[in-house]
PDB file of C-alpha atoms in Angstrom:
ATOM      1  CA  MET A  23     -91.698  -5.314-105.782  1.00 46.00           C
ATOM      2  CA  GLU A  24     -91.099  -8.365-108.359  1.00 54.00           C
ATOM      3  CA  HIS A  25     -87.885  -7.561-109.611  1.00 68.00           C
ATOM      4  CA  PRO A  26     -86.298  -7.400-105.901  1.00 71.00           C
ATOM      5  CA  ALA A  27     -88.145 -10.336-104.979  1.00 74.00           C
ATOM      6  CA  ALA A  28     -86.160 -12.128-107.842  1.00 80.00           C
ATOM      7  CA  LEU A  29     -83.058 -10.687-106.990  1.00 80.00           C
ATOM      8  CA  ALA A  30     -83.676 -12.036-103.421  1.00 80.00           C
ATOM      9  CA  LEU A  31     -84.309 -15.299-104.586  1.00 84.00           C
ATOM     10  CA  THR A  32     -81.285 -15.543-106.716  1.00 86.00           C
ATOM     11  CA  SER A  33     -79.416 -14.132-104.377  1.00 86.00           C
ATOM     12  CA  LEU A  34     -80.349 -16.819-101.558  1.00 87.00           C
ATOM     13  CA  THR A  35     -79.856 -19.454-104.455  1.00 90.00           C
ATOM     14  CA  VAL A  36     -76.552 -18.376-105.258  1.00 91.00           C
ATOM     15  CA  GLY A  37     -75.798 -18.281-101.487  1.00 87.00           C
ATOM     16  CA  TYR A  38     -77.001 -21.833-100.798  1.00 90.00           C
ATOM     17  CA  PHE A  39     -74.805 -23.216-104.040  1.00 93.00           C
ATOM     18  CA  VAL A  40     -71.520 -21.402-102.490  1.00 90.00           C
ATOM     19  CA  LEU A  41     -72.182 -22.579 -99.156  1.00 89.00           C
ATOM     20  CA  ALA A  42     -73.503 -26.237 -99.908  1.00 90.00           C
ATOM     21  CA  GLY A  43     -70.428 -26.735-101.999  1.00 90.00           C
ATOM     22  CA  CYS A  44     -68.665 -26.736 -98.814  1.00 90.00           C
ATOM     23  CA  ASP A  45     -70.314 -29.630 -97.143  1.00 91.00           C
ATOM     24  CA  VAL A  46     -71.587 -31.617 -99.997  1.00 94.00           C
ATOM     25  CA  GLY A  47     -68.684 -31.450-102.004  1.00 94.00           C
ATOM     26  CA  LEU A  48     -66.481 -32.650 -98.832  1.00 94.00           C
ATOM     27  CA  GLY A  49     -68.901 -35.358 -98.486  1.00 94.00           C
ATOM     28  CA  MET A  50     -68.832 -36.097-102.233  1.00 96.00           C
ATOM     29  CA  LEU A  51     -64.795 -37.002-101.840  1.00 96.00           C
ATOM     30  CA  MET A  52     -64.867 -38.506 -98.318  1.00 95.00           C
ATOM     31  CA  PRO A  53     -63.736 -42.019-100.184  1.00 94.00           C
ATOM     32  CA  HIS A  54     -60.653 -40.445-101.827  1.00 93.00           C
ATOM     33  CA  LEU A  55     -59.815 -37.921 -98.720  1.00 92.00           C
ATOM     34  CA  ALA A  56     -60.348 -40.223 -95.623  1.00 90.00           C
ATOM     35  CA  ARG A  57     -58.772 -43.677 -95.891  1.00 87.00           C
ATOM     36  CA  THR A  58     -58.713 -44.297 -92.146  1.00 88.00           C
ATOM     37  CA  ALA A  59     -61.311 -44.364 -89.370  1.00 89.00           C
ATOM     38  CA  GLY A  60     -59.587 -41.543 -88.152  1.00 86.00           C
ATOM     39  CA  ASP A  61     -59.394 -39.513 -91.314  1.00 87.00           C
ATOM     40  CA  ARG A  62     -63.182 -39.926 -92.066  1.00 90.00           C
ATOM     41  CA  ARG A  63     -63.935 -39.096 -88.336  1.00 89.00           C
ATOM     42  CA  ARG A  64     -62.070 -35.810 -88.610  1.00 87.00           C
ATOM     43  CA  LEU A  65     -64.311 -35.427 -92.282  1.00 91.00           C
ATOM     44  CA  VAL A  66     -67.482 -35.763 -90.483  1.00 89.00           C
ATOM     45  CA  ALA A  67     -65.951 -33.472 -87.840  1.00 87.00           C
ATOM     46  CA  ALA A  68     -65.340 -30.725 -90.769  1.00 87.00           C
ATOM     47  CA  ILE A  69     -68.383 -31.008 -92.504  1.00 87.00           C
ATOM     48  CA  ALA A  70     -70.931 -31.453 -89.452  1.00 78.00           C
ATOM     49  CA  PRO A  71     -71.234 -27.834 -87.836  1.00 74.00           C
ATOM     50  CA  TYR A  72     -71.141 -26.262 -91.428  1.00 78.00           C
ATOM     51  CA  PHE A  73     -74.248 -28.108 -92.851  1.00 81.00           C
ATOM     52  CA  LEU A  74     -76.545 -26.420 -90.164  1.00 81.00           C
ATOM     53  CA  GLY A  75     -75.731 -23.283 -91.608  1.00 80.00           C
ATOM     54  CA  THR A  76     -76.073 -24.399 -95.406  1.00 85.00           C
ATOM     55  CA  GLU A  77     -79.522 -25.705 -94.415  1.00 84.00           C
ATOM     56  CA  VAL A  78     -81.048 -22.404 -93.226  1.00 83.00           C
ATOM     57  CA  TRP A  79     -80.286 -21.080 -96.856  1.00 84.00           C
ATOM     58  CA  LEU A  80     -81.817 -23.808 -98.295  1.00 87.00           C
ATOM     59  CA  VAL A  81     -85.069 -23.695 -96.108  1.00 85.00           C
ATOM     60  CA  ALA A  82     -85.357 -19.646 -97.082  1.00 83.00           C
ATOM     61  CA  THR A  83     -84.544 -20.659-100.914  1.00 86.00           C
ATOM     62  CA  VAL A  84     -87.305 -23.013-100.765  1.00 85.00           C
ATOM     63  CA  GLY A  85     -89.714 -21.009 -98.824  1.00 81.00           C
ATOM     64  CA  MET A  86     -89.289 -17.784-100.958  1.00 80.00           C
ATOM     65  CA  MET A  87     -89.580 -19.828-104.083  1.00 82.00           C
ATOM     66  CA  VAL A  88     -92.887 -21.741-102.722  1.00 80.00           C
ATOM     67  CA  GLY A  89     -94.371 -18.408-101.515  1.00 76.00           C
ATOM     68  CA  LEU A  90     -93.503 -15.921-104.235  1.00 77.00           C
ATOM     69  CA  PHE A  91     -92.578 -17.762-107.354  1.00 79.00           C
ATOM     70  CA  PRO A  92     -94.981 -20.625-107.800  1.00 77.00           C
ATOM     71  CA  GLU A  93     -94.245 -20.985-111.526  1.00 78.00           C
ATOM     72  CA  VAL A  94     -90.603 -21.459-110.808  1.00 79.00           C
ATOM     73  CA  GLU A  95     -91.489 -24.269-108.198  1.00 77.00           C
ATOM     74  CA  SER A  96     -94.275 -25.538-111.244  1.00 79.00           C
ATOM     75  CA  ARG A  97     -91.159 -25.692-113.529  1.00 80.00           C
ATOM     76  CA  LEU A  98     -88.974 -27.330-111.344  1.00 85.00           C
ATOM     77  CA  PRO A  99     -88.750 -31.333-112.624  1.00 87.00           C
ATOM     78  CA  ALA A 100     -91.095 -33.563-109.932  1.00 88.00           C
ATOM     79  CA  ALA A 101     -88.907 -36.797-110.605  1.00 90.00           C
ATOM     80  CA  VAL A 102     -85.575 -35.241-109.864  1.00 90.00           C
ATOM     81  CA  VAL A 103     -86.958 -33.894-106.549  1.00 89.00           C
ATOM     82  CA  LEU A 104     -88.619 -36.797-105.307  1.00 91.00           C
ATOM     83  CA  LEU A 105     -86.340 -39.417-106.356  1.00 93.00           C
ATOM     84  CA  VAL A 106     -82.744 -37.778-106.296  1.00 93.00           C
ATOM     85  CA  LEU A 107     -82.580 -34.726-104.312  1.00 92.00           C
ATOM     86  CA  LEU A 108     -85.062 -35.498-101.514  1.00 92.00           C
ATOM     87  CA  PRO A 109     -83.447 -38.992-100.800  1.00 95.00           C
ATOM     88  CA  GLY A 110     -80.273 -37.663-101.130  1.00 94.00           C
ATOM     89  CA  TRP A 111     -80.837 -34.878 -98.499  1.00 93.00           C
ATOM     90  CA  LEU A 112     -82.291 -37.523 -96.044  1.00 94.00           C
ATOM     91  CA  SER A 113     -79.757 -39.919 -96.763  1.00 95.00           C
ATOM     92  CA  ARG A 114     -76.831 -37.484 -96.198  1.00 93.00           C
ATOM     93  CA  ASP A 115     -78.488 -36.028 -93.060  1.00 91.00           C
ATOM     94  CA  ALA A 116     -79.188 -39.362 -91.376  1.00 93.00           C
ATOM     95  CA  GLY A 117     -75.798 -40.280 -92.107  1.00 92.00           C
ATOM     96  CA  LEU A 118     -74.456 -37.437 -90.387  1.00 91.00           C
ATOM     97  CA  TRP A 119     -76.886 -37.420 -87.272  1.00 89.00           C
ATOM     98  CA  LEU A 120     -76.775 -40.791 -86.800  1.00 90.00           C
ATOM     99  CA  ARG A 121     -72.865 -41.403 -86.989  1.00 89.00           C
ATOM    100  CA  SER A 122     -72.126 -41.019 -83.054  1.00 84.00           C
ATOM    101  CA  ARG A 123     -75.224 -43.222 -82.087  1.00 84.00           C
ATOM    102  CA  SER A 124     -72.784 -46.165 -82.243  1.00 83.00           C
ATOM    103  CA  ARG A 125     -69.144 -47.020 -81.825  1.00 82.00           C
ATOM    104  CA  THR A 126     -69.595 -50.044 -83.874  1.00 91.00           C
ATOM    105  CA  ALA A 127     -67.426 -50.130 -87.124  1.00 90.00           C
ATOM    106  CA  ALA A 128     -70.552 -51.461 -89.000  1.00 93.00           C
ATOM    107  CA  TRP A 129     -72.667 -48.653 -87.837  1.00 93.00           C
ATOM    108  CA  ARG A 130     -69.893 -46.212 -88.779  1.00 92.00           C
ATOM    109  CA  HIS A 131     -69.176 -47.722 -92.147  1.00 93.00           C
ATOM    110  CA  ALA A 132     -73.108 -47.617 -92.940  1.00 95.00           C
ATOM    111  CA  CYS A 133     -73.718 -43.926 -91.663  1.00 94.00           C
ATOM    112  CA  ASP A 134     -70.579 -42.642 -93.981  1.00 94.00           C
ATOM    113  CA  THR A 135     -71.842 -44.454 -96.498  1.00 96.00           C
ATOM    114  CA  ALA A 136     -74.953 -42.760 -96.269  1.00 96.00           C
ATOM    115  CA  VAL A 137     -73.274 -39.828 -96.116  1.00 95.00           C
ATOM    116  CA  VAL A 138     -71.102 -40.152 -99.637  1.00 96.00           C
ATOM    117  CA  VAL A 139     -74.127 -41.433-101.413  1.00 97.00           C
ATOM    118  CA  GLY A 140     -76.539 -38.819-100.462  1.00 96.00           C
ATOM    119  CA  SER A 141     -73.951 -36.019-101.147  1.00 96.00           C
ATOM    120  CA  TRP A 142     -73.370 -37.263-104.973  1.00 97.00           C
ATOM    121  CA  ALA A 143     -77.433 -37.372-105.081  1.00 97.00           C
ATOM    122  CA  LEU A 144     -77.588 -33.962-103.919  1.00 95.00           C
ATOM    123  CA  ALA A 145     -74.979 -32.702-106.334  1.00 96.00           C
ATOM    124  CA  VAL A 146     -76.385 -34.660-109.230  1.00 96.00           C
ATOM    125  CA  GLY A 147     -80.127 -33.719-108.189  1.00 95.00           C
ATOM    126  CA  LEU A 148     -78.810 -29.862-108.246  1.00 95.00           C
ATOM    127  CA  GLY A 149     -77.251 -30.105-111.410  1.00 95.00           C
ATOM    128  CA  LEU A 150     -80.252 -32.061-112.811  1.00 95.00           C
ATOM    129  CA  VAL A 151     -82.761 -29.269-111.810  1.00 93.00           C
ATOM    130  CA  LEU A 152     -80.628 -26.399-113.104  1.00 92.00           C
ATOM    131  CA  ALA A 153     -80.007 -28.565-116.305  1.00 91.00           C
ATOM    132  CA  ASP A 154     -83.941 -28.620-116.822  1.00 89.00           C
ATOM    133  CA  LEU A 155     -84.817 -25.016-115.913  1.00 87.00           C
ATOM    134  CA  LEU A 156     -81.553 -23.956-118.351  1.00 86.00           C
ATOM    135  CA  THR A 157     -83.005 -26.237-121.297  1.00 84.00           C
ATOM    136  CA  GLY A 158     -86.965 -25.665-120.675  1.00 81.00           C
ATOM    137  CA  GLY A 159     -86.915 -29.511-119.467  1.00 80.00           C
ATOM    138  CA  ARG A 160     -86.009 -31.053-123.007  1.00 82.00           C
ATOM    139  CA  PRO A 161     -83.236 -33.487-121.978  1.00 84.00           C
ATOM    140  CA  GLY A 162     -80.255 -34.046-124.110  1.00 83.00           C
ATOM    141  CA  PRO A 163     -76.501 -33.823-124.435  1.00 86.00           C
ATOM    142  CA  ALA A 164     -76.852 -30.238-122.701  1.00 86.00           C
ATOM    143  CA  THR A 165     -78.751 -31.332-119.699  1.00 90.00           C
ATOM    144  CA  VAL A 166     -75.985 -34.247-119.457  1.00 93.00           C
ATOM    145  CA  PHE A 167     -73.005 -31.414-119.896  1.00 92.00           C
ATOM    146  CA  TYR A 168     -74.902 -28.818-117.440  1.00 92.00           C
ATOM    147  CA  THR A 169     -75.545 -31.517-114.765  1.00 95.00           C
ATOM    148  CA  LEU A 170     -71.623 -32.565-114.767  1.00 96.00           C
ATOM    149  CA  THR A 171     -70.412 -29.014-114.704  1.00 95.00           C
ATOM    150  CA  THR A 172     -72.519 -28.257-111.437  1.00 95.00           C
ATOM    151  CA  VAL A 173     -71.117 -31.791-110.238  1.00 96.00           C
ATOM    152  CA  LEU A 174     -67.769 -30.761-110.719  1.00 96.00           C
ATOM    153  CA  LEU A 175     -68.046 -27.151-109.364  1.00 96.00           C
ATOM    154  CA  LEU A 176     -69.816 -28.690-106.130  1.00 96.00           C
ATOM    155  CA  ALA A 177     -66.659 -31.057-105.388  1.00 96.00           C
ATOM    156  CA  LEU A 178     -63.882 -28.278-106.188  1.00 94.00           C
ATOM    157  CA  ARG A 179     -65.759 -26.299-103.269  1.00 93.00           C
ATOM    158  CA  GLY A 180     -65.348 -29.133-101.257  1.00 93.00           C
ATOM    159  CA  ALA A 181     -62.001 -29.949-102.323  1.00 93.00           C
ATOM    160  CA  ALA A 182     -60.770 -26.607-101.268  1.00 92.00           C
ATOM    161  CA  PHE A 183     -63.079 -26.362 -97.892  1.00 90.00           C
ATOM    162  CA  GLY A 184     -61.375 -29.636 -97.051  1.00 90.00           C
ATOM    163  CA  ALA A 185     -57.573 -28.242 -97.918  1.00 88.00           C
ATOM    164  CA  GLU A 186     -58.374 -25.693 -94.935  1.00 84.00           C
ATOM    165  CA  ARG A 187     -60.724 -27.720 -92.602  1.00 84.00           C
ATOM    166  CA  LEU A 188     -58.774 -31.461 -92.947  1.00 86.00           C
ATOM    167  CA  VAL A 189     -55.309 -29.917 -91.716  1.00 81.00           C
ATOM    168  CA  PRO A 190     -54.932 -31.442 -88.121  1.00 75.00           C
ATOM    169  CA  PRO A 191     -54.853 -28.914 -85.164  1.00 67.00           C
ATOM    170  CA  GLU A 192     -51.324 -27.319 -84.366  1.00 64.00           C
ATOM    171  CA  HIS A 193     -51.754 -28.968 -80.804  1.00 58.00           C
ATOM    172  CA  ALA A 194     -52.824 -32.491 -82.054  1.00 59.00           C
ATOM    173  CA  ALA A 195     -50.863 -35.388 -83.505  1.00 56.00           C
ATOM    174  CA  GLY A 196     -52.055 -36.565 -86.767  1.00 57.00           C
ATOM    175  CA  ARG A 197     -51.625 -36.755 -90.647  1.00 64.00           C
ATOM    176  CA  ALA A 198     -52.400 -33.756 -93.306  1.00 74.00           C
ATOM    177  CA  GLU A 199     -52.641 -36.363 -96.130  1.00 84.00           C
ATOM    178  CA  SER A 200     -56.330 -35.610 -96.492  1.00 86.00           C
ATOM    179  CA  ALA A 201     -55.882 -31.605 -96.715  1.00 87.00           C
ATOM    180  CA  ASP A 202     -52.738 -32.332 -98.667  1.00 88.00           C
ATOM    181  CA  ALA A 203     -54.660 -34.830-101.238  1.00 91.00           C
ATOM    182  CA  ALA A 204     -58.027 -32.145-101.062  1.00 91.00           C
ATOM    183  CA  ALA A 205     -55.082 -29.360-101.930  1.00 89.00           C
ATOM    184  CA  ARG A 206     -54.337 -31.689-104.730  1.00 89.00           C
ATOM    185  CA  LEU A 207     -57.337 -32.439-106.271  1.00 91.00           C
ATOM    186  CA  THR A 208     -58.946 -28.703-106.695  1.00 91.00           C
ATOM    187  CA  ARG A 209     -56.341 -28.503-109.966  1.00 90.00           C
ATOM    188  CA  THR A 210     -57.749 -31.584-111.346  1.00 91.00           C
ATOM    189  CA  LEU A 211     -61.276 -30.613-110.447  1.00 93.00           C
ATOM    190  CA  ALA A 212     -60.783 -27.262-111.986  1.00 92.00           C
ATOM    191  CA  ARG A 213     -59.142 -28.661-115.294  1.00 91.00           C
ATOM    192  CA  GLY A 214     -62.367 -31.141-115.508  1.00 93.00           C
ATOM    193  CA  GLY A 215     -64.770 -28.077-114.834  1.00 92.00           C
ATOM    194  CA  VAL A 216     -63.042 -26.173-117.914  1.00 92.00           C
ATOM    195  CA  VAL A 217     -64.024 -29.113-119.946  1.00 93.00           C
ATOM    196  CA  ALA A 218     -67.314 -29.722-118.995  1.00 93.00           C
ATOM    197  CA  THR A 219     -68.294 -26.135-119.300  1.00 92.00           C
ATOM    198  CA  ALA A 220     -66.408 -26.108-122.641  1.00 91.00           C
ATOM    199  CA  LEU A 221     -68.626 -29.106-123.570  1.00 91.00           C
ATOM    200  CA  ALA A 222     -71.873 -27.508-122.049  1.00 88.00           C
ATOM    201  CA  THR A 223     -71.249 -24.307-123.839  1.00 86.00           C
ATOM    202  CA  GLY A 224     -71.058 -26.303-127.258  1.00 84.00           C
ATOM    203  CA  ALA A 225     -74.358 -28.182-126.220  1.00 83.00           C
ATOM    204  CA  ALA A 226     -76.164 -24.703-125.473  1.00 78.00           C
ATOM    205  CA  PHE A 227     -75.913 -23.892-129.470  1.00 76.00           C
ATOM    206  CA  LEU A 228     -77.435 -27.388-130.954  1.00 74.00           C
ATOM    207  CA  PRO A 229     -80.960 -26.289-131.888  1.00 70.00           C
ATOM    208  CA  GLY A 230     -83.259 -26.190-129.633  1.00 66.00           C
ATOM    209  CA  ALA A 231     -80.910 -27.400-126.789  1.00 63.00           C
ATOM    210  CA  GLY A 232     -79.671 -24.302-124.779  1.00 63.00           C
ATOM    211  CA  PRO A 233     -81.166 -21.873-122.620  1.00 66.00           C
ATOM    212  CA  GLU A 234     -83.633 -19.136-123.425  1.00 66.00           C
ATOM    213  CA  ARG A 235     -80.986 -16.554-123.611  1.00 69.00           C
ATOM    214  CA  LEU A 236     -77.649 -17.933-124.761  1.00 74.00           C
ATOM    215  CA  LEU A 237     -75.952 -14.367-124.119  1.00 76.00           C
ATOM    216  CA  PRO A 238     -75.898 -14.344-120.172  1.00 77.00           C
ATOM    217  CA  ALA A 239     -74.812 -17.967-120.730  1.00 80.00           C
ATOM    218  CA  ALA A 240     -72.090 -17.697-122.988  1.00 83.00           C
ATOM    219  CA  ALA A 241     -70.650 -14.610-120.615  1.00 85.00           C
ATOM    220  CA  GLY A 242     -71.249 -16.869-117.566  1.00 85.00           C
ATOM    221  CA  ALA A 243     -69.126 -19.652-119.318  1.00 87.00           C
ATOM    222  CA  ALA A 244     -66.587 -17.408-120.095  1.00 89.00           C
ATOM    223  CA  VAL A 245     -66.076 -15.968-116.796  1.00 90.00           C
ATOM    224  CA  LEU A 246     -66.337 -19.389-115.241  1.00 90.00           C
ATOM    225  CA  VAL A 247     -63.696 -20.804-117.467  1.00 90.00           C
ATOM    226  CA  ALA A 248     -61.356 -17.962-116.741  1.00 89.00           C
ATOM    227  CA  VAL A 249     -61.868 -18.530-112.709  1.00 88.00           C
ATOM    228  CA  LEU A 250     -61.212 -21.915-113.184  1.00 89.00           C
ATOM    229  CA  ALA A 251     -58.237 -21.664-115.302  1.00 86.00           C
ATOM    230  CA  VAL A 252     -56.843 -19.349-112.208  1.00 83.00           C
ATOM    231  CA  ALA A 253     -57.846 -22.440-109.869  1.00 79.00           C
ATOM    232  CA  SER A 254     -56.067 -25.125-112.144  1.00 77.00           C
ATOM    233  CA  GLY A 255     -53.214 -23.313-112.726  1.00 68.00           C
ATOM    234  CA  LEU A 256     -52.232 -22.792-109.211  1.00 58.00           C
ATOM    235  CA  SER A 257     -49.274 -24.387-107.280  1.00 56.00           C
ATOM    236  CA  GLY A 258     -51.760 -25.763-103.784  1.00 56.00           C
ATOM    237  CA  PRO A 259     -54.893 -24.428-102.962  1.00 59.00           C
ATOM    238  CA  ARG A 260     -53.862 -21.021-102.088  1.00 68.00           C
ATOM    239  CA  TRP A 261     -56.628 -19.445-103.616  1.00 78.00           C
ATOM    240  CA  SER A 262     -58.987 -22.306-104.252  1.00 84.00           C
ATOM    241  CA  GLY A 263     -61.489 -21.046-101.490  1.00 83.00           C
ATOM    242  CA  THR A 264     -62.248 -18.101-103.361  1.00 86.00           C
ATOM    243  CA  THR A 265     -61.640 -19.212-107.000  1.00 89.00           C
ATOM    244  CA  SER A 266     -64.152 -22.033-105.739  1.00 91.00           C
ATOM    245  CA  ALA A 267     -66.477 -19.929-104.328  1.00 90.00           C
ATOM    246  CA  LEU A 268     -66.794 -17.638-107.368  1.00 92.00           C
ATOM    247  CA  ALA A 269     -66.670 -20.813-109.955  1.00 92.00           C
ATOM    248  CA  VAL A 270     -69.622 -22.644-107.840  1.00 93.00           C
ATOM    249  CA  ALA A 271     -71.803 -19.457-107.636  1.00 93.00           C
ATOM    250  CA  ILE A 272     -71.866 -18.958-111.595  1.00 92.00           C
ATOM    251  CA  PRO A 273     -74.131 -21.771-112.568  1.00 92.00           C
ATOM    252  CA  PRO A 274     -77.206 -20.868-110.333  1.00 91.00           C
ATOM    253  CA  LEU A 275     -76.611 -17.063-111.685  1.00 90.00           C
ATOM    254  CA  VAL A 276     -76.347 -17.824-115.095  1.00 88.00           C
ATOM    255  CA  THR A 277     -79.926 -20.065-115.072  1.00 88.00           C
ATOM    256  CA  ALA A 278     -81.564 -17.158-113.130  1.00 85.00           C
ATOM    257  CA  LEU A 279     -80.794 -15.004-116.252  1.00 83.00           C
ATOM    258  CA  SER A 280     -80.941 -17.423-118.851  1.00 79.00           C
ATOM    259  CA  ALA A 281     -84.182 -19.090-117.595  1.00 70.00           C
ATOM    260  CA  GLY A 282     -86.451 -16.124-117.969  1.00 65.00           C
ATOM    261  CA  LEU A 283     -86.651 -14.797-113.829  1.00 59.00           C
ATOM    262  CA  PRO A 284     -88.262 -13.018-113.156  1.00 53.00           C
ATOM    263  CA  THR A 285     -91.418 -15.108-113.878  1.00 57.00           C
ATOM    264  CA  PRO A 286     -94.717 -14.197-112.979  1.00 56.00           C
ATOM    265  CA  ALA A 287     -94.844 -14.018-109.056  1.00 56.00           C
ATOM    266  CA  ALA A 288     -97.044 -14.193-106.103  1.00 60.00           C
ATOM    267  CA  PRO A 289     -99.897 -10.964-105.716  1.00 66.00           C
ATOM    268  CA  PRO A 290     -98.597  -7.789-104.701  1.00 68.00           C
ATOM    269  CA  GLN A 291     -99.829  -8.109-101.171  1.00 66.00           C
ATOM    270  CA  THR A 292     -98.089 -11.488-100.513  1.00 67.00           C
ATOM    271  CA  LEU A 293     -94.887  -9.549-102.484  1.00 65.00           C
ATOM    272  CA  ALA A 294     -95.379  -6.875 -99.815  1.00 68.00           C
ATOM    273  CA  LEU A 295     -95.864  -8.682 -97.038  1.00 66.00           C
ATOM    274  CA  VAL A 296     -93.178 -10.989 -97.343  1.00 66.00           C
ATOM    275  CA  GLY A 297     -90.853  -7.972 -98.348  1.00 65.00           C
ATOM    276  CA  THR A 298     -91.382  -6.576 -95.064  1.00 67.00           C
ATOM    277  CA  THR A 299     -90.641  -9.455 -93.057  1.00 66.00           C
ATOM    278  CA  LEU A 300     -88.255 -11.629 -95.017  1.00 67.00           C
ATOM    279  CA  LEU A 301     -85.929  -9.437 -96.825  1.00 67.00           C
ATOM    280  CA  PRO A 302     -84.728  -7.530 -93.926  1.00 70.00           C
ATOM    281  CA  LEU A 303     -83.468 -11.190 -92.765  1.00 70.00           C
ATOM    282  CA  VAL A 304     -81.264 -12.041 -95.916  1.00 70.00           C
ATOM    283  CA  PRO A 305     -78.784  -9.389 -94.503  1.00 72.00           C
ATOM    284  CA  VAL A 306     -78.438 -10.892 -91.075  1.00 73.00           C
ATOM    285  CA  MET A 307     -78.156 -14.181 -92.447  1.00 69.00           C
ATOM    286  CA  ALA A 308     -75.341 -13.152 -94.858  1.00 70.00           C
ATOM    287  CA  VAL A 309     -73.640 -11.756 -92.178  1.00 73.00           C
ATOM    288  CA  GLY A 310     -74.126 -14.890 -89.758  1.00 70.00           C
ATOM    289  CA  GLN A 311     -72.934 -17.041 -92.592  1.00 67.00           C
ATOM    290  CA  ILE A 312     -69.556 -15.151 -92.925  1.00 70.00           C
ATOM    291  CA  TRP A 313     -69.197 -15.423 -89.301  1.00 69.00           C
ATOM    292  CA  LEU A 314     -69.730 -19.087 -89.449  1.00 67.00           C
ATOM    293  CA  TYR A 315     -67.579 -19.680 -92.173  1.00 65.00           C
ATOM    294  CA  ARG A 316     -64.712 -17.854 -91.026  1.00 66.00           C
ATOM    295  CA  LEU A 317     -65.208 -19.938 -87.669  1.00 65.00           C
ATOM    296  CA  SER A 318     -65.382 -23.272 -89.495  1.00 61.00           C
ATOM    297  CA  ARG A 319     -62.421 -22.450 -91.590  1.00 61.00           C
ATOM    298  CA  ARG A 320     -60.104 -23.653 -88.992  1.00 62.00           C
ATOM    299  CA  PRO A 321     -58.965 -27.318 -89.038  1.00 62.00           C
ATOM    300  CA  ALA A 322     -61.622 -29.446 -87.618  1.00 59.00           C
ATOM    301  CA  SER A 323     -60.246 -30.262 -83.917  1.00 59.00           C
ATOM    302  CA  THR A 324     -61.702 -32.440 -81.434  1.00 55.00           C
ATOM    303  CA  PRO A 325     -64.814 -34.785 -83.023  1.00 59.00           C
ATOM    304  CA  GLY A 326     -68.117 -33.824 -81.252  1.00 64.00           C
ATOM    305  CA  PHE A 327     -71.666 -34.660 -81.551  1.00 63.00           C
ATOM    306  CA  PHE A 328     -71.769 -35.666 -84.897  1.00 69.00           C
ATOM    307  CA  ALA A 329     -68.402 -37.665 -85.123  1.00 66.00           C
TER     308      ALA A 329
END
């Protein structure tokens, strides 16, 4: 049961990163992609319905880790979780939920700032957590490059999502500058990801700085560079939706393989109970998220509850 549980935890984590890249990454890029009040309103409208589904995966991932893998939970860097991830999550969510509660420009600006700052904090925090697990809590150059790679991949995923969602609807008059800027940015971020991955791979071979198992990390880095090379060479965002999803899935997968999962898990009785109650829900979540993605990949139309 331990290995299926570890596989489920890894799958949930990978799923969260793929999905979170859309809303977290797009939030990170708001200052670059949304220059006017109307652009920012459309960008928030693009993020808003999607982040609710993403957070279902976050809750499921955290719940499974706390319940089934207490050793993994104990290895998480508490300072990063409490000082970076949690404040970032609260800031981003507060900005999204409260933005439409007032129509004043100052209030909207404050909420947009909270979304951007919170999104960056989430991206950096997620990168630091993966880097800490990979390096066994040994800070150094590898930590910096692993974190940088994760941040760039989340931003790449957000840019690819924005290239689809920020296109004005056919029936609405509007500019496509935001979508065009997002499309152009996918190539820049993919090229940056290649450089960051190369630096992270080199740092992994420094004495005492790399993951416990170098082979999965090296294989993951090779696949990641290949995927990013495809994304960086495209003219426009044609395949960036797929390539960015594949790319952002690799860091959590490599972390799970390189950091020694499965680690000792909960007692067999707990694993059996959760296995019969929670695991059957994972395919349902996957189908539901695919359905939500197919709906939300359409251009964001008129702003609603959040914007």
